[in-house]
Amino acid sequence: MRQPWRVAVVGGGIAGLAAAVRLRDSAPAGTEITVYEQSGALGGKLRTGELAGQPVEFGAESFLMRDPAGAESAAVALARRLGLGEKIVHPTVGQAALVIDGGLRPIPGGTLVGVPGDLERVATVARPAADADIDGGRPLVGPDADVSVGALVRSRFGNEVVERLVDPMLGGVYAGRADDLSLVTTMPALARTARVEHTLVGAVRAAQAAAPRAPGAPVFGTLAGGLSTLVEAAVTASGATVRRDAAVRELTATETGWRLTVGPTRDPELVDVDAVVLAVPARPAARLLAGPAPSVAAGVGALDYASVALVTMALPQPRLPELSGFLVPSTEGLLIKAATFFTTKWGHLRRPDGLAVVRASVGRYGEEAHLQRPDADLAATVHRELSAVLGTPLPAPVDGHVQRWGGALPQYAPGHADRLAAARTALRAAHPTLVLAGAGYDGVGIPVCVRSGETAAEEIITALGGSAR
Ligand SMILES: Cc1cc2nc3c(=O)[nH]c(=O)nc-3n(C[C@H](O)[C@H](O)[C@H](O)COP(=O)(O)OP(=O)(O)OC[C@H]3O[C@@H](n4cnc5c(N)ncnc54)[C@H](O)[C@@H]3O)c2cc1C
């Protein structure tokens, strides 16, 4: 293999940047790493903006502190690696609410993304079906099977638990519906126990016991300076050459690696590299794979995405409850899907002048038509709905921002994990120096995407002949 290695990272989101950092740390010294990002800014769905002089997340807001096995999450490990460990802060108010019949009720504790392990604890919000969760003498889910979360929970606990608890909680992460989302991909811990346990209560309890949480240990963290500081620090640590406004339009296999076609059709740039980390969402990934690996492209391209808009407003001294925010079941008929009271939830953002920053998320999978409305219309509707839910007219905002994220949140249909594994296996066999990473493949979330980027980097290093360090 020619030295130094030349590795292209396509996609400057957190997955691509985590791959670049891992390549710098583990590939031979002198490896030339170039990050190609089609937009003018790095970070992808991580974007810290400003409202009324206050840093605000216009994309992802926080990360899980622990991975499913209970160890430090990959996002926390990356922050530490980048010297940002001291900047990790946690919510000061963790309690959120659900909108039920137009008013707020605290989200009951002790559930797994809304799926209860103790039916009595959720009685304030939803009445579980009586006697449906019986032991039928066999595991809930077959050894290789996958089902939708909604189908499983409806069959065991009835419709209300799905509509009032599971749907809004899964919707808060995926903007999708429990009836469409894969158990294996969106709730892997529950999927594992559902293959052993005979009741859903038993499966939830077994999943909770398998990943006990230290009492008082924070679940979420963010960075005091905003998540864009993670992006900037990763770029610096990677020592990568960064190419902004540089869309990769085509990938062609060469005798020794890959040729990238970069930039506008009229004036393309051709770049030869030894290996590629493809850290872009499924649709652009499928387009790039169509030439070198058409069957893999078809598998990857089958993944659909939901679009959302985040409407953020700065309100002068509004009367807000001591809650981190609320989630809205789709049965409530509101445009708002979820709201976060930023300046209540995050103590480091509280302002002495009482200015509050509230962010509402709008848009559910299949209801994209609502997002066609102009910014001002979305903002006015959000303001009106917030006032109605809080039962008090909110003051007029002093500043506002609407961030649209088109095709942003993957909708994992049942069977996704198997389809992905088959696509990856086929890609690895045909092209070991082209590796997929990031959003849309292994799951949603900063830790998953960081881990995915790091794993891709390690696969590339192995494919190119192992690490020199
Ligand atoms: C509104 C919203 C809120 C979220 N909140 C949270 C949260 O609070 N916590 C959490 O853990 N996760 C959250 N997520 C999920 C999380 O942000 C994502 O899973 C993660 O950031 C995805 O990172 P990525 O690098 O894989 O992809 P992306 O961030 O999508 O980055 C991919 C990059 O590739 C670029 N690209 C695409 N095509 C090309 C091409 N052909 N050539 C070059 N570049 C290209 C894109 O411009 C983009 O910058 C949220 C997501 C959204 C949409």
Coordinates of C-alpha atoms and ligand atoms in Angstrom, one line a residue:
M1 CA 0.0 0.0 0.0
R2 CA 1.2 3.4 -1.0
Q3 CA 2.3 5.6 2.0
P4 CA 1.0 7.9 3.3
W5 CA -2.6 6.6 3.1
R6 CA -5.2 9.0 1.7
V7 CA -8.6 8.6 3.2
A8 CA -11.7 10.6 2.2
V9 CA -14.5 11.1 4.7
V10 CA -17.6 12.0 2.8
G11 CA -20.0 13.9 5.2
G12 CA -18.9 16.4 7.8
G13 CA -21.5 15.5 10.5
I14 CA -20.5 14.1 13.8
A15 CA -20.1 10.5 12.4
G16 CA -17.7 11.7 9.7
L17 CA -15.8 13.8 12.2
A18 CA -15.6 11.0 14.8
A19 CA -14.2 8.8 12.0
A20 CA -11.6 11.4 11.1
V21 CA -10.5 11.7 14.8
R22 CA -10.2 7.9 15.1
L23 CA -8.2 7.7 11.9
R24 CA -5.8 10.4 13.2
D25 CA -5.5 8.5 16.5
S26 CA -5.0 5.0 15.0
A27 CA -3.9 5.1 11.4
P28 CA -0.2 5.5 10.5
A29 CA 1.3 8.9 11.2
G30 CA 1.1 11.1 8.1
T31 CA -2.2 9.6 6.9
E32 CA -3.9 12.3 4.7
I33 CA -7.5 12.7 5.8
T34 CA -9.9 14.9 3.9
V35 CA -13.4 15.7 5.0
Y36 CA -15.8 16.6 2.1
E37 CA -18.9 18.4 3.3
Q38 CA -21.6 19.5 0.8
S39 CA -22.9 22.5 2.8
G40 CA -21.0 25.5 4.0
A41 CA -20.9 24.3 7.6
L42 CA -19.6 21.2 9.5
G43 CA -21.6 19.4 12.1
G44 CA -24.6 18.2 10.2
K45 CA -27.5 17.9 12.6
L46 CA -25.4 19.5 15.3
R47 CA -25.7 23.3 15.0
T48 CA -25.4 25.8 17.9
G49 CA -27.0 29.1 17.0
E50 CA -27.9 32.2 19.0
L51 CA -31.2 33.8 20.0
A52 CA -31.4 37.0 22.0
G53 CA -27.7 36.7 22.8
Q54 CA -28.2 33.2 24.1
P55 CA -26.6 30.1 22.7
V56 CA -29.3 27.7 21.5
E57 CA -29.2 24.4 19.8
F58 CA -30.9 24.5 16.4
G59 CA -30.4 20.8 15.9
A60 CA -29.5 18.0 18.4
E61 CA -29.6 19.2 22.0
S62 CA -27.9 16.6 24.2
F63 CA -26.5 13.1 24.3
L64 CA -26.9 10.0 26.3
M65 CA -24.3 9.7 29.0
R66 CA -24.3 5.9 28.9
D67 CA -24.4 3.2 26.3
P68 CA -27.0 0.4 26.5
A69 CA -24.6 -1.8 28.5
G70 CA -24.1 0.9 31.1
A71 CA -20.6 2.1 30.1
E72 CA -19.7 5.7 29.2
S73 CA -21.3 6.6 25.9
A74 CA -19.2 7.1 22.8
A75 CA -20.2 10.8 22.8
V76 CA -18.9 11.3 26.3
A77 CA -15.7 9.5 25.5
L78 CA -15.2 11.7 22.4
A79 CA -15.8 14.8 24.4
R80 CA -13.2 13.7 26.9
R81 CA -10.8 12.8 24.1
L82 CA -11.2 16.3 22.7
G83 CA -10.6 17.9 26.1
L84 CA -14.2 18.9 26.6
G85 CA -15.0 16.5 29.5
E86 CA -15.1 19.5 32.0
K87 CA -17.7 21.2 29.8
I88 CA -20.3 18.5 30.1
V89 CA -23.4 19.7 32.0
H90 CA -26.6 18.0 32.8
P91 CA -30.2 19.0 33.0
T92 CA -31.2 20.7 36.2
V93 CA -34.8 19.9 35.6
G94 CA -35.4 16.4 34.3
Q95 CA -39.2 16.0 34.7
A96 CA -41.1 16.4 31.5
A97 CA -44.9 16.2 30.9
L98 CA -47.4 14.7 28.4
V99 CA -50.2 16.7 27.0
I100 CA -53.4 14.7 27.8
D101 CA -56.8 16.2 27.0
G102 CA -55.2 19.5 26.4
G103 CA -53.4 19.8 29.7
L104 CA -50.1 18.8 31.2
R105 CA -49.5 15.6 33.2
P106 CA -46.0 14.5 34.4
I107 CA -44.6 11.6 32.4
P108 CA -44.6 8.6 34.8
G109 CA -41.2 7.2 35.6
G110 CA -40.0 3.6 35.4
T111 CA -40.9 3.0 31.7
L112 CA -38.7 2.0 28.8
V113 CA -39.4 4.7 26.2
G114 CA -43.0 4.7 27.5
V115 CA -43.4 1.0 27.8
P116 CA -44.2 0.3 31.4
G117 CA -42.7 -2.4 33.6
D118 CA -45.3 -1.5 36.3
L119 CA -48.8 -0.8 34.9
E120 CA -49.9 1.0 38.0
R121 CA -47.3 3.6 37.6
V122 CA -48.7 4.8 34.3
A123 CA -52.3 4.9 35.4
T124 CA -52.3 8.7 35.7
V125 CA -51.8 8.9 31.9
A126 CA -53.1 5.7 30.3
R127 CA -55.3 2.7 31.3
P128 CA -53.6 -0.5 30.2
A129 CA -55.8 -3.2 28.7
A130 CA -56.8 -5.6 31.4
D131 CA -55.4 -9.2 31.4
A132 CA -53.9 -9.0 27.9
D133 CA -50.3 -9.5 29.0
I134 CA -50.7 -13.2 29.7
D135 CA -48.0 -15.9 29.6
G136 CA -48.7 -17.9 26.4
G137 CA -46.0 -20.4 27.1
R138 CA -43.5 -18.9 24.7
P139 CA -41.3 -15.8 24.2
L140 CA -43.1 -12.7 22.9
V141 CA -40.9 -12.5 19.8
G142 CA -39.3 -15.3 17.8
P143 CA -35.5 -15.7 17.8
D144 CA -34.9 -13.9 14.5
A145 CA -38.1 -11.9 14.2
D146 CA -38.7 -8.2 14.4
V147 CA -42.0 -6.5 14.9
S148 CA -43.2 -2.9 15.2
V149 CA -43.0 -1.5 18.8
G150 CA -46.7 -0.4 18.4
A151 CA -47.9 -3.9 17.4
L152 CA -46.2 -5.5 20.3
V153 CA -47.3 -3.0 22.9
R154 CA -50.9 -2.8 21.6
S155 CA -51.3 -6.6 21.7
R156 CA -50.1 -6.6 25.4
F157 CA -51.2 -3.3 27.0
G158 CA -53.8 -2.0 24.6
N159 CA -54.1 1.2 22.5
E160 CA -54.0 3.8 25.1
V161 CA -50.5 3.0 26.3
V162 CA -49.3 3.2 22.8
E163 CA -51.1 6.4 21.9
R164 CA -50.5 8.3 25.1
L165 CA -47.1 7.1 26.1
V166 CA -45.0 5.1 23.6
D167 CA -46.0 7.0 20.5
P168 CA -45.2 10.4 21.9
M169 CA -41.9 9.2 23.4
L170 CA -40.7 7.4 20.3
G171 CA -42.1 10.4 18.3
G172 CA -39.9 12.7 20.3
V173 CA -36.8 10.9 19.0
Y174 CA -37.8 9.7 15.5
A175 CA -40.8 11.9 14.6
G176 CA -42.4 8.6 13.6
R177 CA -45.1 6.3 14.9
A178 CA -44.7 3.3 17.2
D179 CA -46.8 1.3 14.7
D180 CA -44.1 1.7 12.0
L181 CA -40.9 1.5 14.0
S182 CA -38.8 -1.6 14.4
L183 CA -38.5 -3.0 17.9
V184 CA -35.0 -4.4 17.2
T185 CA -33.5 -1.1 16.0
T186 CA -35.4 1.5 18.2
M187 CA -35.5 -0.6 21.4
P188 CA -32.7 -3.2 21.2
A189 CA -32.6 -3.9 24.9
L190 CA -36.3 -4.7 24.9
A191 CA -36.0 -6.8 21.7
R192 CA -33.4 -8.9 23.4
T193 CA -35.5 -9.7 26.5
A194 CA -38.7 -10.1 24.4
R195 CA -37.0 -13.1 22.8
V196 CA -36.8 -14.8 26.2
E197 CA -39.6 -13.5 28.3
H198 CA -43.3 -14.5 28.0
T199 CA -44.9 -11.3 29.1
L200 CA -44.2 -7.7 28.2
V201 CA -44.0 -6.6 31.8
G202 CA -41.4 -9.3 32.3
A203 CA -39.5 -8.2 29.2
V204 CA -39.4 -4.6 30.3
R205 CA -38.3 -5.5 33.8
A206 CA -35.6 -7.8 32.5
A207 CA -34.3 -5.1 30.1
Q208 CA -34.2 -2.6 33.0
A209 CA -32.4 -5.0 35.2
A210 CA -29.8 -5.7 32.5
A211 CA -28.8 -2.1 32.4
P212 CA -29.2 -0.8 36.0
R213 CA -28.7 2.9 36.4
A214 CA -26.8 4.2 39.4
P215 CA -29.3 6.3 41.5
G216 CA -29.0 9.9 40.6
A217 CA -26.7 9.3 37.7
P218 CA -27.5 11.8 34.9
V219 CA -29.0 10.3 31.8
F220 CA -28.3 13.2 29.5
G221 CA -25.5 15.7 29.0
T222 CA -24.6 18.5 26.7
L223 CA -21.6 20.9 26.4
A224 CA -21.7 24.2 28.2
G225 CA -20.5 26.1 25.1
G226 CA -22.9 24.3 22.8
L227 CA -22.6 21.1 20.7
S228 CA -20.8 23.0 17.9
T229 CA -17.8 23.1 20.2
L230 CA -17.6 19.3 19.8
V231 CA -17.6 19.7 16.1
E232 CA -14.9 22.4 16.1
A233 CA -12.7 20.4 18.5
A234 CA -13.1 17.2 16.4
V235 CA -12.0 19.1 13.3
T236 CA -8.9 20.4 15.1
A237 CA -8.0 17.1 16.6
S238 CA -8.4 15.2 13.4
G239 CA -5.9 17.4 11.6
A240 CA -8.0 16.7 8.5
T241 CA -8.2 18.9 5.5
V242 CA -11.7 20.3 5.4
R243 CA -13.5 20.9 2.2
R244 CA -16.8 22.8 2.7
D245 CA -19.3 23.4 -0.2
A246 CA -17.8 20.2 -1.7
A247 CA -20.5 17.7 -2.5
V248 CA -19.2 14.3 -3.5
R249 CA -21.3 13.3 -6.5
E250 CA -19.8 10.1 -7.7
L251 CA -17.6 7.3 -6.4
T252 CA -15.8 5.0 -8.8
A253 CA -13.6 2.1 -7.9
T254 CA -10.1 2.3 -9.3
E255 CA -7.3 -0.4 -9.3
T256 CA -5.9 0.9 -6.0
G257 CA -8.8 2.6 -4.3
W258 CA -11.5 5.2 -5.2
R259 CA -12.0 8.2 -7.5
L260 CA -14.3 10.9 -6.1
T261 CA -16.1 13.3 -8.3
V262 CA -16.4 16.5 -6.2
G263 CA -18.2 19.8 -6.8
P264 CA -20.5 21.2 -9.5
T265 CA -21.3 19.2 -12.7
R266 CA -19.9 21.9 -14.9
D267 CA -16.5 22.0 -13.2
P268 CA -15.9 18.7 -11.4
E269 CA -12.8 17.8 -9.5
L270 CA -11.5 14.3 -9.6
V271 CA -9.7 13.0 -6.5
D272 CA -8.0 9.6 -6.0
V273 CA -7.9 8.1 -2.5
D274 CA -7.1 4.7 -1.0
A275 CA -10.3 4.5 1.1
V276 CA -13.6 6.2 1.8
V277 CA -15.7 6.6 4.9
L278 CA -19.2 7.3 3.6
A279 CA -20.9 9.2 6.5
V280 CA -23.9 10.7 4.8
P281 CA -27.6 9.8 5.2
A282 CA -29.1 6.9 3.3
R283 CA -30.4 8.7 0.3
P284 CA -27.1 10.4 -0.8
A285 CA -25.3 7.2 0.3
A286 CA -27.5 5.1 -2.0
R287 CA -26.8 7.5 -4.9
L288 CA -23.1 7.2 -4.4
L289 CA -23.2 3.4 -4.0
A290 CA -25.4 3.0 -7.1
G291 CA -22.3 2.8 -9.4
P292 CA -19.9 0.6 -7.4
A293 CA -22.4 -1.5 -5.4
P294 CA -25.9 -1.4 -6.9
S295 CA -27.4 -4.1 -4.7
V296 CA -26.1 -2.4 -1.6
A297 CA -27.4 0.9 -2.8
A298 CA -30.9 -0.7 -3.1
G299 CA -30.8 -2.0 0.4
V300 CA -29.5 1.3 1.9
G301 CA -31.9 3.4 -0.2
A302 CA -34.9 1.6 1.2
L303 CA -34.7 3.6 4.4
D304 CA -37.1 6.5 4.6
Y305 CA -36.8 9.6 6.7
A306 CA -39.1 12.1 8.4
S307 CA -38.7 15.9 8.1
V308 CA -39.1 18.2 11.1
A309 CA -38.9 21.9 11.9
L310 CA -37.7 23.4 15.1
V311 CA -39.4 26.6 16.1
T312 CA -37.4 28.4 18.8
M313 CA -38.5 31.6 20.5
A314 CA -37.1 33.9 23.2
L315 CA -39.9 35.1 25.5
P316 CA -39.6 37.9 28.1
Q317 CA -40.5 36.5 31.5
P318 CA -43.2 34.0 30.6
R319 CA -44.8 31.9 33.3
L320 CA -43.5 28.5 32.6
P321 CA -43.9 25.3 34.8
E322 CA -40.9 23.8 36.4
L323 CA -40.6 21.2 33.7
S324 CA -38.0 20.4 31.1
G325 CA -40.7 20.4 28.4
F326 CA -43.6 18.3 27.1
L327 CA -44.5 15.7 24.5
V328 CA -47.7 15.7 22.6
P329 CA -49.6 12.5 21.5
S330 CA -50.8 12.8 17.9
T331 CA -54.3 12.1 19.1
E332 CA -54.3 15.6 20.7
G333 CA -54.6 17.2 17.3
L334 CA -51.8 19.8 17.8
L335 CA -49.1 20.8 15.4
I336 CA -46.5 20.8 18.2
K337 CA -44.9 17.3 18.6
A338 CA -42.7 18.2 21.5
A339 CA -41.5 21.3 23.4
T340 CA -38.4 22.0 25.4
F341 CA -38.1 24.8 28.0
F342 CA -34.4 25.3 27.4
T343 CA -33.8 27.9 30.1
T344 CA -35.6 25.8 32.7
K345 CA -34.1 22.5 31.7
W346 CA -30.5 23.6 31.5
G347 CA -29.4 25.5 34.6
H348 CA -26.4 26.9 32.8
L349 CA -28.7 28.7 30.4
R350 CA -30.9 30.4 33.0
R351 CA -30.9 34.2 32.6
P352 CA -31.1 36.8 35.4
D353 CA -33.5 38.9 33.4
G354 CA -36.0 36.0 33.2
L355 CA -35.8 35.7 29.4
A356 CA -36.9 32.2 28.5
V357 CA -36.0 30.2 25.4
V358 CA -38.6 27.7 24.3
R359 CA -38.2 25.3 21.4
A360 CA -41.0 23.4 19.8
S361 CA -40.6 20.6 17.3
V362 CA -43.1 20.3 14.5
G363 CA -43.7 17.5 12.0
R364 CA -44.5 13.9 12.1
Y365 CA -43.7 11.2 9.6
G366 CA -46.4 11.3 6.9
E367 CA -47.6 14.8 7.8
E368 CA -44.9 16.7 5.8
A369 CA -47.6 19.0 4.3
H370 CA -47.7 21.0 7.6
L371 CA -44.1 21.9 7.0
Q372 CA -44.9 23.6 3.7
R373 CA -46.3 26.5 5.8
P374 CA -44.1 29.7 5.9
D375 CA -41.9 30.3 9.0
A376 CA -44.1 33.1 10.4
D377 CA -47.2 30.8 10.2
L378 CA -45.4 28.0 11.9
A379 CA -44.2 30.3 14.6
A380 CA -47.6 31.9 15.2
T381 CA -49.3 28.4 15.5
V382 CA -46.6 27.2 17.9
H383 CA -47.0 30.3 20.0
R384 CA -50.8 29.9 20.1
E385 CA -50.6 26.2 21.0
L386 CA -48.0 26.7 23.7
S387 CA -50.3 29.3 25.3
A388 CA -53.2 26.9 25.1
V389 CA -51.3 24.0 26.6
L390 CA -49.8 26.1 29.4
G391 CA -53.2 27.7 30.1
T392 CA -51.8 31.2 30.0
P393 CA -51.2 33.7 27.2
L394 CA -47.5 33.8 26.5
P395 CA -45.8 37.2 25.9
A396 CA -44.8 38.1 22.3
P397 CA -41.4 36.7 21.5
V398 CA -38.5 39.1 21.4
D399 CA -36.6 36.9 19.0
G400 CA -37.3 33.7 17.0
H401 CA -35.8 31.2 14.7
V402 CA -37.2 28.4 12.5
Q403 CA -34.8 25.6 11.6
R404 CA -36.0 23.1 9.0
W405 CA -34.5 19.6 8.9
G406 CA -35.6 17.9 5.7
G407 CA -35.3 14.1 5.5
A408 CA -33.6 14.1 8.9
L409 CA -34.9 11.3 11.0
P410 CA -34.7 7.7 9.9
Q411 CA -37.8 5.6 10.0
Y412 CA -36.7 2.1 10.8
A413 CA -39.3 -0.4 9.6
P414 CA -39.2 -3.9 11.1
G415 CA -36.4 -5.9 9.6
H416 CA -34.1 -2.9 9.1
A417 CA -31.3 -4.4 11.2
D418 CA -31.2 -7.5 9.0
R419 CA -31.4 -5.5 5.8
L420 CA -28.5 -3.3 7.0
A421 CA -26.4 -6.3 8.1
A422 CA -26.9 -7.9 4.6
A423 CA -26.0 -4.6 2.9
R424 CA -22.9 -4.2 5.0
T425 CA -21.7 -7.8 4.5
A426 CA -22.1 -7.4 0.7
L427 CA -20.2 -4.1 0.7
R428 CA -17.4 -5.5 2.9
A429 CA -17.0 -8.5 0.6
A430 CA -17.0 -6.4 -2.6
H431 CA -15.3 -3.2 -1.4
P432 CA -13.5 -3.4 2.0
T433 CA -12.1 0.1 1.6
L434 CA -15.5 1.7 1.4
V435 CA -17.3 1.8 4.7
L436 CA -20.7 3.2 5.7
A437 CA -21.1 5.3 8.9
G438 CA -23.6 7.5 10.6
A439 CA -27.2 8.6 10.5
G440 CA -29.6 6.1 9.2
Y441 CA -27.7 2.9 9.6
D442 CA -27.2 1.9 13.2
G443 CA -29.7 4.2 14.9
V444 CA -30.4 7.8 15.7
G445 CA -28.4 9.8 18.2
I446 CA -25.0 11.3 18.7
P447 CA -23.4 8.4 20.6
V448 CA -24.5 5.9 18.0
C449 CA -23.2 8.0 15.2
V450 CA -19.9 8.6 17.0
R451 CA -19.5 4.9 17.6
S452 CA -20.4 4.2 14.0
G453 CA -17.8 6.6 12.7
E454 CA -15.1 5.2 14.9
T455 CA -16.0 1.6 13.9
A456 CA -15.8 2.7 10.2
A457 CA -12.4 4.2 10.7
E458 CA -11.1 1.0 12.4
E459 CA -12.5 -1.1 9.5
I460 CA -10.7 1.1 7.0
I461 CA -7.4 0.8 8.9
T462 CA -7.8 -3.0 8.9
A463 CA -8.6 -3.0 5.2
L464 CA -5.6 -0.9 4.4
G465 CA -3.3 -3.2 6.2
G466 CA -3.6 -2.6 9.9
S467 CA -2.4 0.1 12.2
A468 CA 1.1 1.3 12.4
R469 CA 0.5 2.3 16.1
Ligands
LIG1 C1 -34.0 18.0 14.9 C2 -33.1 16.9 15.4 C3 -32.8 16.8 16.8 C4 -32.0 15.8 17.3 N1 -31.7 15.8 18.6 C5 -30.9 14.9 19.1 C6 -30.5 14.9 20.4 O1 -30.9 15.8 21.2 N2 -29.6 14.0 20.9 C7 -29.1 13.0 20.0 O2 -28.2 12.2 20.5 N3 -29.4 13.0 18.7 C8 -30.3 13.9 18.2 N4 -30.6 13.9 16.9 C9 -30.0 12.9 16.0 C10 -28.6 13.2 15.7 O3 -28.4 14.6 15.6 C11 -28.1 12.5 14.5 O4 -28.4 11.1 14.6 C12 -26.6 12.7 14.2 O5 -26.2 14.1 14.4 C13 -26.3 12.3 12.8 O6 -25.0 12.5 12.5 P1 -24.3 12.1 11.1 O7 -23.0 12.6 11.1 O8 -24.5 10.6 11.0 O9 -25.3 12.7 10.0 P2 -25.5 14.2 9.6 O10 -25.5 15.1 10.8 O11 -26.8 14.1 8.8 O12 -24.3 14.6 8.7 C14 -24.2 14.2 7.4 C15 -23.5 15.3 6.6 O13 -23.2 14.8 5.3 C16 -23.4 15.9 4.4 N5 -23.6 15.3 3.1 C17 -24.7 14.7 2.6 N6 -24.4 14.3 1.3 C18 -23.2 14.7 1.0 C19 -22.4 14.6 -0.2 N7 -22.8 14.0 -1.3 N8 -21.1 15.0 -0.1 C20 -20.6 15.7 1.0 N9 -21.3 15.8 2.1 C21 -22.6 15.3 2.1 C22 -24.5 16.7 5.0 O14 -24.5 18.0 4.5 C23 -24.3 16.5 6.5 O15 -23.5 17.6 7.0 C24 -31.4 14.9 16.4 C25 -31.7 14.9 15.0 C26 -32.5 15.9 14.5 C27 -32.8 16.0 13.1

